[in-house]
XYZ file of C-alpha atoms in Angstrom:
452
model
C -27.920 8.778 -29.208
C -30.755 11.189 -28.482
C -30.485 13.602 -25.551
C -33.462 15.165 -23.909
C -33.642 17.960 -21.383
C -35.280 16.483 -18.306
C -36.588 18.419 -15.323
C -35.236 17.057 -12.063
C -34.977 18.796 -8.687
C -31.443 20.263 -8.662
C -30.442 23.074 -6.325
C -29.351 26.311 -7.914
C -25.619 26.994 -7.840
C -24.778 30.012 -5.752
C -21.229 30.952 -4.785
C -22.592 32.762 -1.733
C -24.052 29.557 -0.272
C -22.821 28.512 3.136
C -19.793 26.246 2.973
C -21.341 23.458 5.028
C -24.812 22.622 3.707
C -27.523 21.204 5.875
C -28.025 17.476 5.750
C -30.726 16.249 3.405
C -31.686 13.560 5.919
C -34.812 13.896 8.042
C -33.884 11.323 10.713
C -31.582 8.442 11.653
C -32.320 5.849 14.374
C -30.654 2.784 15.878
C -33.043 0.555 17.806
C -33.898 -2.955 19.046
C -36.025 -4.712 16.441
C -38.056 -6.712 18.979
C -40.497 -5.303 21.511
C -40.693 -7.233 24.765
C -43.843 -9.014 25.838
C -44.215 -6.665 28.780
C -47.497 -4.770 28.492
C -47.179 -1.149 27.258
C -43.438 -1.585 26.682
C -41.720 0.833 24.317
C -39.108 0.100 21.626
C -35.545 0.326 22.897
C -33.796 3.218 21.166
C -30.003 3.254 21.191
C -29.365 6.395 19.117
C -31.506 9.028 17.411
C -30.893 12.021 15.163
C -33.511 14.355 13.684
C -32.887 17.300 11.347
C -35.292 19.492 13.254
C -36.468 19.500 16.837
C -39.249 16.982 17.513
C -41.313 16.078 20.571
C -39.920 13.626 23.090
C -41.986 10.699 21.795
C -41.250 11.170 18.079
C -38.210 8.857 17.863
C -39.888 6.089 19.917
C -43.032 6.289 17.774
C -41.037 6.154 14.536
C -38.998 3.135 15.716
C -42.201 1.371 16.789
C -43.755 2.071 13.398
C -40.785 0.615 11.527
C -40.691 -2.467 13.726
C -44.431 -3.060 13.202
C -44.185 -2.557 9.451
C -41.187 -4.912 9.091
C -42.938 -7.549 11.244
C -46.074 -7.280 9.135
C -44.053 -7.711 5.913
C -42.443 -10.894 7.281
C -45.869 -12.554 7.211
C -45.884 -12.324 3.411
C -42.167 -12.713 2.650
C -39.971 -14.863 4.869
C -36.899 -14.926 2.616
C -36.187 -11.196 2.226
C -36.598 -8.626 5.031
C -38.267 -5.275 4.383
C -35.525 -2.690 3.803
C -37.388 0.257 2.220
C -40.559 2.176 3.111
C -41.987 5.002 0.959
C -44.773 7.314 2.037
C -46.218 10.468 0.498
C -43.698 12.754 2.193
C -40.744 10.552 3.194
C -38.730 7.508 2.207
C -36.902 5.261 4.648
C -34.175 2.638 4.199
C -33.587 -0.002 6.882
C -30.615 -2.297 7.555
C -29.725 -4.697 10.364
C -26.581 -3.726 12.250
C -26.504 -7.179 13.817
C -28.076 -9.268 16.585
C -31.594 -7.823 16.063
C -30.357 -4.232 16.232
C -31.514 -2.208 13.222
C -30.797 1.174 11.676
C -33.128 3.410 9.706
C -32.481 6.542 7.726
C -35.237 8.806 6.417
C -35.255 11.683 3.946
C -37.968 13.891 2.511
C -39.330 12.218 -0.610
C -38.739 13.829 -3.996
C -39.744 12.738 -7.492
C -36.757 10.406 -7.696
C -36.635 7.548 -5.127
C -33.211 7.197 -3.544
C -33.389 3.666 -2.146
C -29.970 2.628 -3.404
C -28.285 5.773 -2.068
C -29.917 5.505 1.361
C -29.074 1.830 1.621
C -25.425 2.551 0.695
C -25.232 5.153 3.479
C -26.546 2.652 6.043
C -24.073 0.072 4.766
C -21.297 2.636 5.202
C -22.430 3.319 8.799
C -22.480 -0.402 9.494
C -19.017 -0.967 8.095
C -17.521 1.869 10.131
C -19.167 0.642 13.330
C -18.200 -2.997 12.849
C -14.665 -2.097 11.779
C -13.785 0.179 14.711
C -16.175 -0.761 17.531
C -17.035 -4.104 19.178
C -20.500 -5.454 18.586
C -22.886 -4.984 21.536
C -23.003 -7.747 24.110
C -26.098 -8.941 25.985
C -26.871 -10.135 29.485
C -27.308 -13.931 29.060
C -30.114 -13.932 31.688
C -32.286 -11.099 30.410
C -31.114 -10.806 26.807
C -30.757 -7.042 27.250
C -27.806 -5.169 25.831
C -25.371 -4.306 28.626
C -25.349 -0.596 29.621
C -21.676 -0.314 28.639
C -22.504 -1.491 25.112
C -25.463 0.915 24.896
C -23.215 3.827 25.883
C -20.585 2.742 23.356
C -23.176 2.509 20.560
C -24.462 5.975 21.319
C -20.935 7.414 21.370
C -19.957 5.602 18.151
C -22.948 6.788 16.154
C -22.518 10.317 17.403
C -19.035 10.282 15.904
C -20.115 8.470 12.699
C -23.088 10.699 11.897
C -21.138 13.845 12.725
C -18.502 12.875 10.159
C -20.580 11.245 7.442
C -23.405 13.825 7.434
C -20.895 16.201 5.833
C -22.260 16.719 2.274
C -18.747 16.326 0.831
C -18.885 12.658 1.905
C -22.035 11.785 0.048
C -20.467 11.311 -3.385
C -17.743 8.832 -2.329
C -20.450 6.905 -0.475
C -22.698 6.870 -3.535
C -20.075 5.281 -5.816
C -18.943 2.672 -3.262
C -15.325 2.807 -4.524
C -11.876 3.967 -3.486
C -9.528 6.478 -5.083
C -6.533 4.829 -6.700
C -3.284 5.828 -8.412
C -2.126 3.233 -10.925
C 1.612 2.743 -11.130
C 3.042 3.353 -14.641
C 3.429 -0.297 -15.540
C 2.783 -3.768 -14.104
C 6.475 -4.265 -13.329
C 6.471 -1.512 -10.743
C 3.248 -2.636 -9.060
C 4.652 -6.184 -8.985
C 7.912 -5.037 -7.384
C 6.025 -3.005 -4.771
C 3.793 -5.970 -3.957
C 6.832 -8.266 -3.677
C 8.576 -5.761 -1.376
C 5.539 -5.441 0.901
C 4.862 -9.209 0.925
C 8.461 -10.034 1.835
C 8.416 -7.477 4.638
C 5.158 -8.764 6.110
C 6.320 -12.398 6.058
C 9.355 -11.806 8.232
C 8.889 -13.714 11.522
C 9.480 -10.541 13.543
C 7.095 -8.419 11.468
C 4.483 -6.683 13.647
C 2.344 -5.792 10.600
C -0.770 -7.699 9.498
C -2.171 -5.248 6.891
C -0.685 -2.271 5.132
C -1.976 0.428 2.798
C 0.291 2.916 1.046
C -1.494 6.104 0.084
C -0.700 9.385 -1.642
C -3.031 11.802 0.127
C -6.431 10.007 -0.166
C -5.333 7.887 -3.136
C -4.365 4.232 -2.695
C -1.101 3.114 -4.328
C -1.096 -0.280 -2.600
C -3.349 -2.096 -0.130
C -3.645 -5.661 1.116
C -6.665 -4.840 3.267
C -9.996 -6.362 2.118
C -11.593 -3.917 -0.341
C -14.460 -2.967 2.022
C -11.952 -2.266 4.789
C -9.816 -0.125 2.433
C -12.879 1.836 1.408
C -14.036 2.350 4.967
C -10.589 3.581 6.021
C -10.580 5.932 3.046
C -13.944 7.402 4.038
C -12.720 7.885 7.607
C -9.602 9.683 6.417
C -11.599 11.892 4.073
C -14.106 12.817 6.785
C -11.450 13.302 9.501
C -13.266 10.755 11.659
C -12.853 12.088 15.240
C -12.450 8.588 16.710
C -8.952 8.516 15.137
C -7.709 11.649 16.954
C -5.626 12.920 14.030
C -2.337 14.686 14.714
C -1.381 17.903 12.912
C 1.384 17.761 10.275
C 4.926 18.589 11.285
C 6.590 21.726 9.982
C 9.296 19.649 8.341
C 7.734 17.918 5.309
C 10.601 15.400 5.235
C 9.984 14.263 8.798
C 7.997 11.157 9.698
C 5.214 11.573 12.241
C 2.275 9.549 13.496
C -0.929 10.930 12.030
C -2.755 8.289 14.101
C -1.171 6.397 16.989
C 0.406 8.992 19.244
C -1.394 11.916 20.843
C -0.480 14.633 23.348
C -2.517 14.825 26.564
C -3.496 18.004 28.374
C -0.142 18.025 30.149
C 1.692 18.034 26.797
C 2.882 14.468 27.284
C 2.848 12.003 24.378
C 0.590 8.997 24.803
C -0.231 5.998 22.631
C -3.702 6.145 21.070
C -4.144 3.354 18.529
C -7.804 2.702 17.588
C -8.905 -0.914 17.544
C -9.765 -2.294 14.115
C -11.737 -5.537 13.758
C -10.885 -7.489 10.583
C -12.049 -11.051 9.869
C -13.009 -11.632 13.485
C -9.697 -10.441 14.909
C -8.922 -7.311 16.892
C -5.959 -5.376 15.557
C -4.632 -1.898 16.260
C -4.434 0.829 13.632
C -1.516 3.267 13.339
C -0.846 5.678 10.475
C 2.597 7.037 9.625
C 2.751 10.201 7.531
C 5.631 11.510 5.430
C 4.670 14.548 3.395
C 1.755 13.487 1.171
C 2.364 9.759 1.722
C 0.444 7.689 4.287
C 1.263 4.233 5.627
C -1.906 2.821 7.230
C -0.756 -0.136 9.343
C -2.853 -2.726 11.161
C -0.677 -4.466 13.751
C -0.963 -8.192 14.274
C -3.670 -9.243 16.698
C -1.154 -10.454 19.296
C 0.797 -7.150 19.332
C 0.017 -4.198 21.549
C 0.977 -0.727 20.244
C 3.655 0.171 22.785
C 5.782 3.298 22.441
C 8.954 1.298 21.785
C 7.274 -0.519 18.889
C 6.010 2.708 17.365
C 9.493 4.190 17.584
C 10.847 1.253 15.565
C 8.155 1.097 12.873
C 9.580 3.879 10.599
C 12.859 1.940 10.334
C 11.060 -1.359 9.783
C 9.189 -0.139 6.706
C 12.332 1.379 5.210
C 12.324 -0.866 2.072
C 8.828 0.424 1.233
C 9.855 3.996 1.960
C 12.819 3.683 -0.409
C 10.569 2.318 -3.129
C 7.983 5.077 -2.671
C 10.716 7.745 -2.579
C 11.817 6.563 -6.010
C 8.320 7.251 -7.364
C 8.062 10.753 -8.758
C 4.406 11.729 -8.520
C 3.491 14.923 -10.321
C 0.133 16.567 -10.796
C -0.560 16.814 -14.489
C -1.612 20.317 -15.447
C -4.258 20.406 -18.144
C -5.326 23.423 -20.083
C -9.099 23.021 -19.975
C -11.259 24.958 -22.356
C -13.594 25.692 -19.471
C -13.939 24.987 -15.718
C -14.894 21.365 -15.062
C -15.377 18.619 -12.457
C -15.174 14.978 -13.518
C -15.736 11.684 -11.692
C -15.642 8.072 -12.886
C -16.293 4.906 -10.920
C -15.395 1.452 -12.245
C -17.929 -0.897 -10.625
C -15.938 -4.102 -11.281
C -12.708 -2.863 -9.675
C -14.422 -0.441 -7.281
C -11.968 2.200 -8.419
C -12.892 5.886 -8.203
C -11.276 8.788 -10.085
C -12.010 12.490 -9.522
C -10.425 15.563 -11.026
C -11.337 19.214 -11.405
C -9.893 22.549 -12.437
C -10.974 26.142 -12.138
C -14.050 25.271 -10.045
C -14.217 27.560 -6.960
C -13.943 25.701 -3.664
C -17.147 27.217 -2.323
C -19.096 25.682 -5.211
C -17.869 22.124 -4.617
C -20.725 21.091 -2.235
C -23.217 22.278 -4.858
C -21.377 20.456 -7.653
C -21.411 17.272 -5.555
C -25.132 17.648 -4.977
C -25.757 18.049 -8.729
C -23.812 14.886 -9.555
C -25.452 12.855 -6.770
C -28.948 13.854 -7.875
C -28.225 13.306 -11.563
C -26.590 9.910 -10.959
C -29.431 8.699 -8.795
C -31.915 9.854 -11.423
C -29.950 8.119 -14.174
C -29.828 4.855 -12.210
C -33.551 5.030 -11.502
C -34.393 5.820 -15.125
C -32.604 2.826 -16.661
C -29.754 0.340 -16.129
C -27.918 2.018 -19.017
C -28.577 5.700 -19.602
C -26.991 8.999 -20.685
C -28.299 12.146 -19.058
C -27.456 15.689 -20.266
C -29.037 18.933 -19.143
C -28.196 22.607 -18.529
C -28.132 23.991 -14.980
C -28.244 27.518 -13.601
C -25.300 29.957 -13.970
C -24.105 28.492 -17.314
C -23.304 25.101 -15.759
C -24.014 21.918 -17.693
C -23.998 18.314 -16.441
C -23.433 15.097 -18.436
C -23.994 11.763 -16.673
C -23.523 8.184 -17.836
C -24.530 5.055 -15.911
C -24.370 1.430 -16.971
C -23.467 -2.006 -15.587
C -19.726 -1.329 -15.849
C -19.204 2.233 -14.689
C -20.758 5.492 -13.555
C -19.311 8.772 -14.799
C -20.323 12.411 -14.640
C -18.914 15.702 -15.853
C -19.970 19.198 -14.798
C -18.666 22.116 -16.888
C -19.201 25.842 -16.981
C -19.371 27.203 -20.502
C -20.561 30.275 -22.379
C -21.901 28.110 -25.185
C -25.652 27.523 -25.391
C -25.497 24.738 -27.980
C -26.295 21.388 -26.423
C -24.144 19.557 -28.983
C -21.119 21.701 -28.111
C -21.667 21.206 -24.400
C -21.990 17.432 -24.767
C -18.821 17.379 -26.873
C -16.931 19.279 -24.160
C -18.206 16.893 -21.480
C -17.125 13.862 -23.458
C -13.690 15.447 -23.872
C -13.253 15.678 -20.097
C -14.652 12.181 -19.578
C -11.691 10.773 -21.539
C -9.001 9.616 -19.041
C -6.289 10.944 -21.385
C -7.495 14.480 -20.744
C -8.274 14.351 -17.039
C -5.608 12.124 -15.406
C -4.203 14.263 -12.633
C -1.241 12.137 -11.601
C 1.782 11.552 -13.753
C 4.085 8.973 -12.147
C 7.664 8.388 -13.204
C 9.785 5.652 -11.600
C 13.552 5.490 -11.642
C 14.870 2.130 -12.835
C 17.174 1.651 -9.855
C 14.231 0.743 -7.600
C 14.113 -2.619 -9.376
C 17.659 -3.388 -8.205
C 17.216 -2.461 -4.564
C 18.388 -5.216 -2.161
C 15.800 -6.271 0.362
C 17.365 -5.387 3.725
C 14.764 -4.855 6.456
C 15.993 -2.994 9.517
């Protein structure tokens, strides 16, 4: 394998950089894809965001330009809609939200086109909107979107863009996967699945879907994979629509991270966001116990009343007992140098991340390096290795093929490329970077199934 140093636009690492970096996106719009036949009519814009202040007609003109361009492309290709536009200074990805309502996201163009990344971001926005908000409805007489739906769309995308524009979210979006913790052997994962399945099939069970998580890592989920991933992104970004509750002082105490909130009077109220799965409207509640989360979607016919929420911790007791028997420890490595490592299995959509000795303030910059390098690698070839030195003695190694993406960033005093590549390969080996060491006591296999 031959490695070459390649010049690509990567930002210089600087520990004095601001903690929250500015978004790399120039604009984001949500608009009606059809212009009415009324003379001099303007495109209908439902939401707009621009990185810098623009004149009052900028968003309308941009939406009109995209609509015209897409309509023109349809003349030559009826089977596949136009979803990417590249100009000298900008590149734009487009995606239909549904019912002739489209989204567009634009960034300043660099030497490496980022079509796939931009399209993944739009797909992420679409999934969040369709999972937690009802699709817009129209007046059957005029065909116009009802004002209530327009207001809801604007509110929804204000929340979505505010959360997902965080640069720390870009890398999980890029890899289109979820963080997982694998149980130590198939027998334990089978027992957990049997326990959950038996619990959900009780006639009185109020639960339709359940995910068991350790922090942001999935241990078990029966949600569809795209739903699991969207929930993960919303947890990671602290999506404001959820109205998260603060942890209790007692780590052994159960509390509702999502589901119960205190109003201005200090009174507890039920707040369970709607979640739309396979055409049904469910309600989402999340129980928290220390580092463990239980993300529960109630059955479509069940309303999240206070009495039900009071009973849920007891109802999931068999799962709690199983999880309590899992001893999850963070494996402490002794790295030769500071490193950050990430691997995404494309077939299983499983994401793994680990790091040690990298200062927190440098993480946004590290993420930016990996995003840029991965996008470059994907654009360069379907199967490619990329290795190059960065500023401040940092070195990045990136691999991309049809099965997996992986990247390692290290900080080393060595100047020999061969030594740096060897160190990166060392940290890319799961044996050396697995953070979680899970031990299970055998008695969990003999637990009687007694739901309360």
